[in-house]
C-alpha positions as a Markdown table, in Angstrom:
| # | Residue | x | y | z |
|---|---|---|---|---|
| 1 | Met | 104.9 | -53.8 | 168.6 |
| 2 | Ile | 102.7 | -50.9 | 167.7 |
| 3 | Asp | 104.5 | -47.7 | 168.1 |
| 4 | Asn | 101.8 | -44.8 | 168.1 |
| 5 | Ala | 104.2 | -42.1 | 166.7 |
| 6 | Ser | 106.5 | -41.7 | 170.0 |
| 7 | Thr | 109.1 | -39.2 | 169.6 |
| 8 | Asp | 110.9 | -40.7 | 173.0 |
| 9 | Gly | 113.5 | -42.7 | 171.2 |
| 10 | Ser | 111.4 | -45.8 | 172.0 |
| 11 | Val | 111.8 | -47.6 | 168.4 |
| 12 | Pro | 115.7 | -47.4 | 168.4 |
| 13 | Trp | 115.5 | -48.5 | 171.8 |
| 14 | Leu | 113.4 | -51.5 | 171.3 |
| 15 | Gln | 115.2 | -52.8 | 168.0 |
| 16 | Glu | 118.4 | -52.5 | 169.7 |
| 17 | Asn | 117.5 | -54.4 | 173.3 |
| 18 | Tyr | 114.4 | -56.6 | 171.5 |
| 19 | Pro | 115.5 | -57.4 | 167.8 |
| 20 | Trp | 112.8 | -60.2 | 167.8 |
| 21 | Val | 110.0 | -57.9 | 168.1 |
| 22 | Lys | 108.0 | -56.9 | 164.9 |
| 23 | Val | 107.4 | -53.3 | 165.1 |
| 24 | Ala | 105.3 | -51.4 | 163.1 |
| 25 | Val | 105.5 | -47.4 | 163.5 |
| 26 | Met | 102.7 | -45.1 | 162.9 |
| 27 | Lys | 103.4 | -41.9 | 160.9 |
| 28 | Arg | 101.0 | -40.0 | 163.2 |
| 29 | Asn | 99.2 | -40.6 | 166.4 |
| 30 | Leu | 96.2 | -42.9 | 165.7 |
| 31 | Gly | 95.2 | -42.7 | 169.4 |
| 32 | Phe | 94.0 | -45.9 | 171.5 |
| 33 | Ala | 91.2 | -47.2 | 168.7 |
| 34 | Gly | 93.8 | -46.6 | 165.3 |
| 35 | Gly | 97.0 | -48.4 | 167.6 |
| 36 | Val | 94.7 | -51.1 | 168.8 |
| 37 | Asn | 93.6 | -52.0 | 165.3 |
| 38 | Glu | 96.8 | -51.9 | 163.7 |
| 39 | Gly | 98.0 | -54.4 | 166.5 |
| 40 | Ile | 94.7 | -56.6 | 165.7 |
| 41 | Arg | 95.4 | -56.4 | 162.0 |
| 42 | Met | 98.5 | -57.9 | 162.6 |
| 43 | Ser | 97.4 | -60.4 | 164.8 |
| 44 | His | 96.6 | -64.3 | 163.4 |
| 45 | Thr | 95.1 | -66.2 | 166.3 |
| 46 | Pro | 91.5 | -67.0 | 167.2 |
| 47 | Phe | 91.5 | -64.1 | 170.2 |
| 48 | Val | 92.7 | -61.0 | 170.6 |
| 49 | Leu | 93.5 | -59.7 | 174.1 |
| 50 | Leu | 93.6 | -55.8 | 175.0 |
| 51 | Leu | 95.4 | -55.0 | 178.1 |
| 52 | Asn | 95.8 | -51.3 | 179.7 |
| 53 | Asn | 99.4 | -50.2 | 180.5 |
| 54 | Asp | 98.1 | -49.3 | 184.3 |
| 55 | Thr | 97.1 | -53.0 | 184.9 |
| 56 | Glu | 98.4 | -56.5 | 186.6 |
| 57 | Ser | 96.9 | -59.6 | 185.8 |
| 58 | His | 96.2 | -62.4 | 187.7 |
| 59 | Pro | 98.4 | -65.5 | 186.6 |
| 60 | Asp | 95.4 | -67.4 | 185.7 |
| 61 | Met | 93.3 | -64.3 | 184.0 |
| 62 | Ile | 94.0 | -65.3 | 180.3 |
| 63 | Arg | 93.3 | -69.1 | 180.9 |
| 64 | Glu | 90.1 | -68.1 | 182.6 |
| 65 | Met | 89.0 | -65.6 | 179.6 |
| 66 | Val | 90.0 | -68.2 | 177.1 |
| 67 | Arg | 87.6 | -70.9 | 179.0 |
| 68 | Cys | 84.5 | -68.8 | 178.9 |
| 69 | Met | 85.4 | -67.7 | 175.6 |
| 70 | Lys | 85.1 | -71.3 | 174.2 |
| 71 | Ser | 81.9 | -71.9 | 176.7 |
| 72 | Ser | 79.8 | -70.6 | 173.4 |
| 73 | Asp | 80.4 | -69.4 | 169.9 |
| 74 | Arg | 78.2 | -66.5 | 170.3 |
| 75 | Ile | 80.3 | -64.7 | 172.6 |
| 76 | Phe | 82.3 | -62.1 | 171.2 |
| 77 | Ser | 84.1 | -60.7 | 174.2 |
| 78 | Val | 84.9 | -61.6 | 177.7 |
| 79 | Gln | 86.1 | -59.4 | 180.3 |
| 80 | Ala | 87.8 | -59.7 | 183.7 |
| 81 | Lys | 87.0 | -58.6 | 187.1 |
| 82 | Met | 89.0 | -55.6 | 187.1 |
| 83 | Val | 89.9 | -54.8 | 190.7 |
| 84 | Gln | 91.4 | -51.4 | 192.1 |
| 85 | Phe | 94.8 | -51.5 | 192.2 |
| 86 | His | 95.4 | -49.6 | 195.1 |
| 87 | His | 92.4 | -50.9 | 197.2 |
| 88 | Arg | 92.0 | -54.3 | 196.2 |
| 89 | Glu | 88.9 | -55.1 | 198.2 |
| 90 | Leu | 87.0 | -52.8 | 195.9 |
| 91 | Leu | 85.9 | -53.5 | 192.2 |
| 92 | Asp | 86.8 | -51.0 | 189.5 |
| 93 | Asp | 84.6 | -52.5 | 186.6 |
| 94 | Ala | 82.7 | -55.6 | 186.4 |
| 95 | Gly | 81.6 | -55.0 | 182.6 |
| 96 | Asp | 79.9 | -52.0 | 181.1 |
| 97 | Leu | 76.4 | -51.1 | 180.9 |
| 98 | Tyr | 74.5 | -48.0 | 178.6 |
| 99 | Thr | 71.5 | -46.0 | 179.7 |
| 100 | Leu | 68.7 | -44.4 | 177.8 |
| 101 | Met | 70.3 | -40.8 | 179.1 |
| 102 | Gly | 73.7 | -41.8 | 176.9 |
| 103 | Trp | 75.3 | -42.6 | 180.0 |
| 104 | Gln | 78.5 | -45.6 | 180.5 |
| 105 | Ile | 78.1 | -47.3 | 183.7 |
| 106 | Gln | 80.8 | -49.2 | 185.6 |
| 107 | Arg | 79.1 | -52.0 | 187.1 |
| 108 | Gly | 80.4 | -52.9 | 190.8 |
| 109 | Val | 82.3 | -50.0 | 190.6 |
| 110 | Gly | 83.5 | -49.3 | 194.3 |
| 111 | Gln | 81.6 | -51.9 | 195.7 |
| 112 | Lys | 83.5 | -54.9 | 198.0 |
| 113 | Val | 84.8 | -57.7 | 195.8 |
| 114 | Ser | 84.0 | -60.2 | 197.9 |
| 115 | Ile | 80.2 | -59.8 | 197.8 |
| 116 | Ala | 79.8 | -57.9 | 194.7 |
| 117 | Cys | 79.0 | -59.2 | 190.8 |
| 118 | Arg | 80.7 | -62.9 | 191.7 |
| 119 | Ser | 78.6 | -65.0 | 189.2 |
| 120 | Gln | 79.4 | -64.6 | 185.0 |
| 121 | Glu | 76.5 | -62.9 | 183.3 |
| 122 | Asp | 76.3 | -60.9 | 179.7 |
| 123 | Val | 76.8 | -57.2 | 180.1 |
| 124 | Phe | 76.1 | -54.8 | 177.5 |
| 125 | Ser | 79.9 | -54.4 | 176.5 |
| 126 | Cys | 83.4 | -55.3 | 177.8 |
| 127 | Cys | 85.8 | -52.6 | 179.1 |
| 128 | Ala | 88.5 | -52.6 | 177.1 |
| 129 | Gly | 90.9 | -52.1 | 179.3 |
| 130 | Cys | 90.8 | -55.8 | 180.1 |
| 131 | Ala | 88.9 | -58.0 | 177.5 |
| 132 | Met | 89.5 | -60.6 | 174.7 |
| 133 | Tyr | 87.5 | -60.6 | 171.3 |
| 134 | Arg | 87.2 | -62.8 | 169.1 |
| 135 | Lys | 89.1 | -62.4 | 165.8 |
| 136 | Tyr | 86.8 | -63.5 | 163.2 |
| 137 | Ile | 83.8 | -61.5 | 164.3 |
| 138 | Leu | 85.8 | -58.6 | 164.7 |
| 139 | Asp | 86.4 | -59.0 | 161.0 |
| 140 | Arg | 82.9 | -59.4 | 160.4 |
| 141 | Ile | 81.5 | -56.1 | 162.3 |
| 142 | Gly | 84.5 | -53.8 | 162.1 |
| 143 | Tyr | 87.2 | -52.7 | 164.6 |
| 144 | Phe | 87.4 | -50.0 | 166.8 |
| 145 | Asp | 85.9 | -46.9 | 165.4 |
| 146 | Glu | 89.0 | -44.3 | 164.7 |
| 147 | Met | 86.8 | -41.1 | 164.8 |
| 148 | His | 86.6 | -42.1 | 168.5 |
| 149 | Phe | 90.6 | -41.7 | 168.8 |
| 150 | Ala | 89.9 | -42.6 | 172.6 |
| 151 | Tyr | 87.1 | -43.2 | 175.0 |
| 152 | Leu | 83.6 | -45.1 | 174.6 |
| 153 | Glu | 85.2 | -47.0 | 171.5 |
| 154 | Asp | 84.7 | -50.2 | 173.6 |
| 155 | Ile | 81.0 | -49.3 | 174.1 |
| 156 | Asp | 80.7 | -48.6 | 170.3 |
| 157 | Leu | 82.0 | -52.1 | 169.4 |
| 158 | Gly | 80.1 | -54.0 | 171.8 |
| 159 | Trp | 77.0 | -52.4 | 170.4 |
| 160 | Arg | 77.6 | -53.4 | 167.4 |
| 161 | Ala | 78.4 | -57.0 | 168.6 |
| 162 | Arg | 75.3 | -56.9 | 169.9 |
| 163 | Ile | 72.8 | -55.8 | 167.2 |
| 164 | Asn | 74.6 | -58.5 | 165.3 |
| 165 | Gly | 73.3 | -61.1 | 167.5 |
| 166 | Phe | 76.3 | -62.0 | 169.8 |
| 167 | Arg | 77.2 | -62.0 | 173.2 |
| 168 | Asn | 79.3 | -59.6 | 175.9 |
| 169 | Val | 80.4 | -61.5 | 178.9 |
| 170 | Tyr | 81.8 | -61.0 | 182.3 |
| 171 | Cys | 84.3 | -63.6 | 183.7 |
| 172 | Pro | 84.6 | -62.9 | 187.2 |
| 173 | Lys | 87.4 | -65.9 | 187.8 |
| 174 | Ala | 89.6 | -63.9 | 185.7 |
| 175 | Val | 91.1 | -61.0 | 187.4 |
| 176 | Cys | 93.4 | -58.2 | 186.6 |
| 177 | Phe | 94.1 | -55.0 | 189.2 |
| 178 | His | 93.5 | -51.3 | 187.1 |
| 179 | Val | 95.1 | -48.6 | 188.5 |
| 180 | Gly | 92.8 | -46.5 | 186.1 |
| 181 | Ser | 93.9 | -43.1 | 184.2 |
| 182 | Gly | 97.0 | -44.3 | 184.1 |
| 183 | Thr | 97.9 | -42.5 | 180.4 |
| 184 | Ser | 95.7 | -39.8 | 180.5 |
| 185 | Gly | 96.8 | -39.1 | 184.1 |
| 186 | Ser | 93.4 | -37.9 | 186.1 |
| 187 | Lys | 89.9 | -38.9 | 186.4 |
| 188 | Tyr | 88.4 | -35.8 | 184.7 |
| 189 | Asn | 90.9 | -33.6 | 182.4 |
| 190 | Ser | 89.8 | -31.4 | 179.3 |
| 191 | Phe | 91.4 | -34.0 | 176.6 |
| 192 | Lys | 89.2 | -37.0 | 178.2 |
| 193 | Val | 85.6 | -35.0 | 178.8 |
| 194 | Arg | 85.9 | -33.1 | 175.5 |
| 195 | Leu | 86.6 | -36.6 | 173.6 |
| 196 | Ser | 84.1 | -38.6 | 175.8 |
| 197 | Ala | 81.5 | -35.7 | 175.2 |
| 198 | Arg | 82.1 | -35.8 | 171.3 |
| 199 | Asn | 82.4 | -39.6 | 171.3 |
| 200 | Ser | 78.8 | -40.2 | 173.3 |
| 201 | Val | 76.9 | -38.4 | 169.9 |
| 202 | Tyr | 79.0 | -40.6 | 167.5 |
| 203 | Ile | 77.7 | -44.0 | 169.3 |
| 204 | Asn | 74.3 | -43.1 | 169.8 |
| 205 | Val | 73.9 | -41.8 | 165.9 |
| 206 | Lys | 76.0 | -44.7 | 164.6 |
| 207 | Asn | 74.1 | -47.3 | 166.6 |
| 208 | Met | 70.5 | -46.0 | 166.5 |
| 209 | Pro | 68.1 | -46.4 | 163.8 |
| 210 | Ala | 66.1 | -42.9 | 163.3 |
| 211 | Pro | 63.2 | -43.8 | 164.8 |
| 212 | Gln | 65.3 | -45.5 | 168.0 |
| 213 | Leu | 67.3 | -42.3 | 168.1 |
| 214 | Leu | 64.0 | -40.2 | 167.9 |
| 215 | Phe | 62.0 | -42.2 | 170.4 |
| 216 | Asn | 65.3 | -42.0 | 173.0 |
| 217 | Ala | 66.0 | -38.2 | 172.4 |
| 218 | Pro | 64.4 | -36.4 | 175.6 |
| 219 | Ala | 66.1 | -39.2 | 177.8 |
| 220 | Leu | 69.5 | -38.5 | 175.5 |
| 221 | Leu | 68.9 | -34.8 | 176.0 |
| 222 | Ala | 68.3 | -34.8 | 179.6 |
| 223 | Gly | 71.3 | -36.8 | 180.0 |
| 224 | Tyr | 73.4 | -34.3 | 178.2 |
| 225 | Ala | 72.0 | -31.4 | 180.4 |
| 226 | Val | 72.7 | -33.1 | 183.3 |
| 227 | Lys | 76.6 | -33.8 | 182.4 |
| 228 | Tyr | 76.9 | -30.4 | 181.4 |
| 229 | Leu | 75.8 | -28.9 | 184.6 |
| 230 | Phe | 78.1 | -31.5 | 186.4 |
| 231 | Phe | 81.4 | -30.5 | 184.4 |
| 232 | Ala | 80.4 | -27.0 | 184.8 |
| 233 | Arg | 80.5 | -27.1 | 188.5 |
| 234 | Ile | 84.0 | -28.7 | 188.5 |
| 235 | Gly | 85.1 | -26.6 | 185.7 |
| 236 | Phe | 85.1 | -28.4 | 182.8 |
| 237 | Gly | 81.6 | -27.0 | 181.5 |
| 238 | Lys | 83.2 | -25.7 | 178.1 |
| 239 | Asp | 85.5 | -28.9 | 177.1 |
| 240 | Tyr | 81.9 | -31.0 | 177.4 |
| 241 | Ala | 79.9 | -28.5 | 175.6 |
| 242 | Asp | 83.1 | -28.2 | 172.5 |
| 243 | Gly | 83.0 | -31.9 | 172.7 |
| 244 | Leu | 79.2 | -32.0 | 171.8 |
| 245 | Arg | 79.6 | -29.2 | 169.4 |
| 246 | Glu | 82.2 | -31.3 | 167.4 |
| 247 | Gly | 80.2 | -34.7 | 167.7 |
| 248 | Ile | 76.8 | -32.7 | 166.1 |
| 249 | Arg | 79.2 | -31.1 | 163.7 |
| 250 | Asn | 80.9 | -34.3 | 162.3 |
| 251 | Cys | 78.1 | -37.2 | 163.2 |
| 252 | Arg | 77.3 | -37.5 | 159.5 |
| 253 | Lys | 80.6 | -38.6 | 158.5 |
| 254 | Cys | 80.4 | -41.7 | 161.4 |
| 255 | Lys | 79.8 | -45.3 | 159.5 |
| 256 | Lys | 76.2 | -45.8 | 160.5 |
| 257 | Val | 75.3 | -49.3 | 161.0 |
| 258 | Phe | 73.1 | -50.8 | 158.6 |
| 259 | Phe | 69.6 | -51.5 | 160.0 |
| 260 | Arg | 68.2 | -55.1 | 158.9 |
| 261 | Gly | 64.9 | -56.2 | 159.8 |
| 262 | Ser | 66.4 | -59.7 | 160.4 |
| 263 | Gln | 68.4 | -58.0 | 163.6 |
| 264 | Leu | 64.6 | -56.1 | 164.5 |
| 265 | Lys | 64.9 | -58.3 | 167.6 |
| 266 | Asn | 68.0 | -57.3 | 168.7 |
| 267 | Tyr | 67.5 | -53.9 | 168.6 |
| 268 | Phe | 64.4 | -54.6 | 170.5 |
| 269 | Ala | 66.1 | -56.6 | 173.0 |
| 270 | Ile | 68.8 | -53.4 | 173.4 |
| 271 | Glu | 66.3 | -51.0 | 173.6 |
| 272 | Met | 64.7 | -52.9 | 176.6 |
| 273 | Glu | 68.4 | -53.1 | 178.5 |
| 274 | Leu | 68.7 | -49.3 | 177.9 |
| 275 | Ile | 65.7 | -48.8 | 179.7 |
| 276 | Ile | 66.2 | -51.4 | 182.7 |
| 277 | Asn | 69.9 | -50.0 | 182.9 |
| 278 | Thr | 68.6 | -46.7 | 183.4 |
| 279 | Phe | 66.3 | -47.6 | 186.3 |
| 280 | Ile | 68.9 | -49.7 | 188.1 |
| 281 | Tyr | 71.1 | -46.7 | 187.7 |
| 282 | Leu | 68.7 | -44.1 | 189.1 |
| 283 | Ser | 67.5 | -46.8 | 191.8 |
| 284 | Asp | 71.2 | -47.1 | 192.9 |
| 285 | Phe | 71.7 | -43.3 | 192.3 |
| 286 | Phe | 68.9 | -42.7 | 195.0 |
| 287 | Lys | 69.7 | -45.2 | 197.3 |
| 288 | Arg | 72.9 | -44.2 | 197.9 |
| 289 | His | 72.0 | -40.2 | 198.2 |
| 290 | Leu | 69.1 | -41.3 | 200.5 |
| 291 | Glu | 71.6 | -43.4 | 202.8 |
| 292 | Val | 73.3 | -40.2 | 203.3 |
| 293 | Phe | 70.6 | -38.4 | 205.1 |
């Protein structure tokens, strides 16, 4: 049990009622990334499972995730089919995609479970709300980036795995039910918007070599502009702008992924996927909005 500097008496209560549990008490709140990393460091198993506190698991979920993980040594992470907790006929997340514009996309969100995302397939990254990771690869490529504190740290980790030639896989036979924003309290709030904006700068600077970053800069700038307008319209424009400024100011502190020529084909594959994901998102966006008219 990792106690992330709680102040509600959790540790004494736990020690009194469950004395057999090993507890690591943090001196300060390390956020999602730091807290999870402490747990991973304490683990000694081939796989580690991350599962949010606002989920309910199907009894066969872990068994199916392990089965999928064992199907190939190149698989770094496996994500379960995340279904909306209160609307169990609808998907919540079937693996995450990433675009040229710097936008994360939850595959299948809002679509019917009975018809969407029914086959096992590779994804850009796995949502850490319900994902299993191969421990030795974590030890090799690094754990969650603690500069993120929370949000987009799973995209960053999945991206690093892809650069190193590993796979992230969506497993539809593993199922969990997800409330969503169970800790932060709402889909949009100042804390979440600011950190997500800041971290969106970090992940691009970290994972793209300078030529790739320069090539994608126009699309990224357009993505940031559109998101700013969206958040300004719903009252979070200042939070988003503050997050971007913080990201730009601190991006030099990021632990940039070292470019190796031997990984060039992986960078090329990732770039092509960013382009394809962008077209998928835009075509889906226009299709949905044209249907309204």
